[in-house]
Short mmCIF file of C-alpha atoms and ligand atoms in Angstrom, two decimals:
data_model
loop_
_atom_site.label_atom_id
_atom_site.label_comp_id
_atom_site.label_asym_id
_atom_site.label_seq_id
_atom_site.Cartn_x
_atom_site.Cartn_y
_atom_site.Cartn_z
CA UNK A 2 -7.07 -23.43 63.98
CA UNK A 3 -7.32 -20.03 65.73
CA UNK A 4 -4.24 -18.94 64.11
CA UNK A 5 -4.75 -20.12 60.94
CA UNK A 6 -7.84 -18.11 60.97
CA UNK A 7 -6.03 -15.45 62.07
CA UNK A 8 -3.88 -15.92 58.99
CA UNK A 9 -7.10 -16.28 56.48
CA UNK A 10 -8.44 -13.41 58.23
CA UNK A 11 -5.43 -11.24 57.49
CA UNK A 12 -5.49 -11.79 54.15
CA UNK A 13 -9.03 -10.77 54.13
CA UNK A 14 -8.40 -7.91 55.71
CA UNK A 15 -5.42 -7.25 53.22
CA UNK A 16 -7.77 -7.69 50.15
CA UNK A 17 -9.99 -4.78 50.97
CA UNK A 18 -9.15 -2.45 48.28
CA UNK A 19 -9.24 1.01 50.03
CA UNK A 20 -7.40 2.63 47.63
CA UNK A 21 -9.54 1.45 44.57
CA UNK A 22 -12.74 2.51 46.71
CA UNK A 23 -11.25 5.88 47.37
CA UNK A 24 -10.38 6.31 44.21
CA UNK A 25 -13.65 5.99 42.82
CA UNK A 26 -15.20 7.77 45.50
CA UNK A 27 -13.45 10.43 43.65
CA UNK A 28 -14.33 9.89 40.53
CA UNK A 29 -10.74 8.07 39.48
CA UNK A 30 -10.01 4.42 38.80
CA UNK A 31 -6.75 4.31 39.93
CA UNK A 32 -5.86 1.32 37.91
CA UNK A 33 -6.22 3.10 34.65
CA UNK A 34 -4.73 6.59 35.75
CA UNK A 35 -1.16 7.56 36.91
CA UNK A 36 1.00 4.57 37.50
CA UNK A 37 -1.88 2.20 37.62
CA UNK A 38 -1.54 1.42 41.41
CA UNK A 39 -4.05 1.39 43.73
CA UNK A 40 -1.85 2.58 46.40
CA UNK A 41 -1.48 5.89 48.18
CA UNK A 42 1.15 7.29 46.01
CA UNK A 43 -0.98 7.26 43.17
CA UNK A 44 -3.97 8.33 44.74
CA UNK A 45 -2.20 11.32 45.90
CA UNK A 46 -0.91 11.83 42.48
CA UNK A 47 -4.59 11.44 40.61
CA UNK A 48 -6.82 12.39 43.43
CA UNK A 49 -4.58 14.86 45.70
CA UNK A 50 -2.49 14.82 48.75
CA UNK A 51 -5.37 14.46 51.52
CA UNK A 52 -6.92 11.32 49.64
CA UNK A 53 -3.47 10.03 49.47
CA UNK A 54 -2.83 10.34 53.18
CA UNK A 55 -6.54 8.75 53.91
CA UNK A 56 -5.19 5.41 52.01
CA UNK A 57 -2.19 5.53 53.29
CA UNK A 58 -4.00 5.39 57.06
CA UNK A 59 -6.51 2.68 55.61
CA UNK A 60 -3.62 0.37 54.19
CA UNK A 61 -1.48 0.86 57.38
CA UNK A 62 -4.25 0.02 59.09
CA UNK A 63 -4.60 -3.48 57.21
CA UNK A 64 -0.93 -4.29 58.32
CA UNK A 65 -0.97 -3.27 61.80
CA UNK A 66 -4.21 -5.09 62.93
CA UNK A 67 -3.35 -8.68 62.03
CA UNK A 68 -0.34 -8.40 63.82
CA UNK A 69 -1.36 -6.19 66.75
CA UNK A 70 -4.05 -9.35 67.21
CA UNK A 71 -1.69 -11.51 66.45
CA UNK A 72 0.76 -10.18 69.44
CA UNK A 73 -2.50 -9.64 71.65
CA UNK A 74 -3.26 -13.19 71.61
CA UNK A 75 0.35 -14.31 72.36
CA UNK A 76 0.44 -16.01 69.08
CA UNK A 77 4.58 -17.69 68.33
CA UNK A 78 6.63 -15.22 66.24
CA UNK A 79 6.07 -17.42 63.22
CA UNK A 80 2.46 -17.20 63.48
CA UNK A 81 2.63 -13.26 63.56
CA UNK A 82 5.11 -13.31 60.75
CA UNK A 83 2.35 -15.05 58.73
CA UNK A 84 -0.17 -13.00 59.93
CA UNK A 85 1.71 -9.94 58.83
CA UNK A 86 2.72 -11.16 55.41
CA UNK A 87 -0.97 -12.76 54.91
CA UNK A 88 -1.72 -9.15 55.10
CA UNK A 89 0.87 -8.21 52.55
CA UNK A 90 -0.60 -10.93 50.11
CA UNK A 91 -3.74 -9.74 50.43
CA UNK A 92 -3.24 -6.22 49.48
CA UNK A 93 -1.01 -6.87 46.22
CA UNK A 94 -3.20 -9.79 45.11
CA UNK A 95 -6.81 -9.03 46.41
CA UNK A 96 -9.57 -11.68 45.93
CA UNK A 97 -12.09 -8.29 45.31
CA UNK A 98 -9.80 -7.63 42.54
CA UNK A 99 -9.19 -10.52 40.73
CA UNK A 100 -6.00 -10.66 42.21
CA UNK A 101 -4.57 -7.88 41.30
CA UNK A 102 -4.11 -4.78 43.68
CA UNK A 103 -1.01 -2.51 45.14
CA UNK A 104 2.68 -2.09 45.97
CA UNK A 105 2.44 -3.54 49.70
CA UNK A 106 4.61 -0.08 51.09
CA UNK A 107 2.06 1.17 53.39
CA UNK A 108 0.76 -1.94 54.67
CA UNK A 109 4.41 -3.35 55.07
CA UNK A 110 4.92 -0.21 57.77
CA UNK A 111 1.56 -1.14 59.23
CA UNK A 112 2.76 -4.95 59.85
CA UNK A 113 6.44 -3.60 61.39
CA UNK A 114 4.75 -0.58 63.27
CA UNK A 115 3.41 -3.40 65.48
CA UNK A 116 5.91 -5.69 65.37
CA UNK A 117 9.41 -3.67 65.59
CA UNK A 118 8.73 -0.08 66.01
CA UNK A 119 12.24 1.05 66.56
CA UNK A 120 14.01 -0.45 63.13
CA UNK A 121 10.84 1.05 61.29
CA UNK A 122 11.12 3.95 62.76
CA UNK A 123 15.06 4.50 61.32
CA UNK A 124 13.82 2.44 58.15
CA UNK A 125 10.85 5.02 57.94
CA UNK A 126 13.37 8.14 58.19
CA UNK A 127 15.39 6.55 55.54
CA UNK A 128 12.62 6.61 53.08
CA UNK A 129 11.34 9.95 53.76
CA UNK A 130 15.50 11.19 52.92
CA UNK A 131 15.07 9.30 49.91
CA UNK A 132 12.16 10.71 49.12
CA UNK A 133 12.91 14.02 49.65
CA UNK A 134 16.13 13.77 47.63
CA UNK A 135 14.89 12.06 44.65
CA UNK A 136 11.03 13.08 44.34
CA UNK A 137 10.12 9.23 44.05
CA UNK A 138 8.01 7.54 46.37
CA UNK A 139 9.09 4.10 44.83
CA UNK A 140 12.79 4.66 45.61
CA UNK A 141 11.81 5.57 49.18
CA UNK A 142 9.91 2.28 49.53
CA UNK A 143 12.64 0.18 48.19
CA UNK A 144 15.27 2.13 50.84
CA UNK A 145 12.92 0.91 53.50
CA UNK A 146 12.16 -2.78 52.80
CA UNK A 147 16.08 -3.38 52.03
CA UNK A 148 16.96 -1.64 55.37
CA UNK A 149 14.50 -3.58 57.07
CA UNK A 150 16.61 -6.87 57.76
CA UNK A 151 19.69 -5.01 58.69
CA UNK A 152 17.83 -2.51 61.03
CA UNK A 153 16.24 -5.98 62.76
CA UNK A 154 19.42 -7.44 62.90
CA UNK A 155 21.07 -3.84 64.97
CA UNK A 156 17.86 -3.54 66.54
CA UNK A 157 18.42 -7.13 68.32
CA UNK A 158 14.79 -8.15 66.79
CA UNK A 159 15.96 -11.22 64.69
CA UNK A 160 12.81 -13.21 64.75
CA UNK A 161 11.55 -11.15 62.09
CA UNK A 162 14.08 -11.50 59.83
CA UNK A 163 12.80 -13.88 57.49
CA UNK A 164 9.61 -11.86 57.47
CA UNK A 165 11.60 -8.88 56.16
CA UNK A 166 13.32 -10.71 53.82
CA UNK A 167 9.94 -12.11 52.29
CA UNK A 168 8.81 -8.27 52.53
CA UNK A 169 11.07 -7.20 50.32
CA UNK A 170 11.49 -9.89 47.97
CA UNK A 171 7.88 -9.07 47.21
CA UNK A 172 8.02 -5.50 47.37
CA UNK A 173 11.05 -5.48 44.71
CA UNK A 174 8.95 -7.77 42.63
CA UNK A 175 5.81 -5.38 43.04
CA UNK A 176 8.00 -2.55 41.90
CA UNK A 177 9.68 -4.25 39.33
CA UNK A 178 7.97 -1.37 36.65
CA UNK A 179 9.27 1.34 38.78
CA UNK A 180 13.06 0.17 38.99
CA UNK A 181 12.96 0.14 35.24
CA UNK A 182 11.57 3.41 34.49
CA UNK A 183 13.87 4.67 37.94
CA UNK A 184 16.77 3.12 35.73
CA UNK A 185 15.80 4.63 32.60
CA UNK A 186 15.32 7.89 34.03
CA UNK A 187 11.62 7.99 33.48
CA UNK A 188 9.96 7.33 37.08
CA UNK A 189 7.16 8.96 37.88
CA UNK A 190 6.96 11.40 40.58
CA UNK A 191 4.43 11.48 43.19
CA UNK A 192 2.90 14.16 41.82
CA UNK A 193 0.99 15.22 38.91
CA UNK A 194 2.98 17.66 36.37
CA UNK A 195 -0.23 20.21 36.51
CA UNK A 196 0.20 19.82 40.62
CA UNK A 197 3.80 20.08 40.38
CA UNK A 198 3.86 23.32 38.51
CA UNK A 199 1.53 25.30 40.45
O1 G3P B 228 4.25 2.72 47.53
C1 G3P B 228 4.09 2.54 46.11
C2 G3P B 228 5.14 3.57 45.72
O2 G3P B 228 6.65 2.97 45.89
C3 G3P B 228 5.31 3.75 44.28
O3 G3P B 228 4.09 3.66 43.35
O4 G3P B 228 2.32 4.81 42.09
O5 G3P B 228 4.74 5.44 41.96
O6 G3P B 228 4.03 3.53 41.37
P1 G3P B 228 3.82 4.60 42.16
#
């Protein structure tokens, strides 16, 4: 029962729409501007870099906290995985936003920061390299989730591979419009054009 409550709590925490709340505090509805996403990238794009960083940290916490708590409770790894995945589902399909939400990348980083820090560190480097090379956060995000299952194997942490594959499918699904834009050469950079030109 405790673990079921943990998973439900993770979903509710994941549902807290920090990007939407912070955006509204800045006078922007992120669902109606930029990419329409409530995540850190679109907040950086529509409200400025520091606002994006604040949302990144808050969304990271939504993934980190439930997994950290599950591990502190010595929950079996399937429950740890479920708690992490519930936070991601909450972020993407928030009960507070009529089951809409973000694309789960910052929250994914939080989940794996608690569960498998070394594979995550390498995946994050790949993500940053992809963003630096392309200018597109979406490409970095896809590199991160694509590399995680392989890195978990390489670092001998196979217990979280099922979670990483579920995360990969969820994040690809949430990025389906980005993937289309990338294929057409129409993806939005993380900065607004006006900012980029300054
Ligand atoms: O973390 C979300 C990022 O991968 C893409 O965001 O706003 O460019 O769709 P956005």
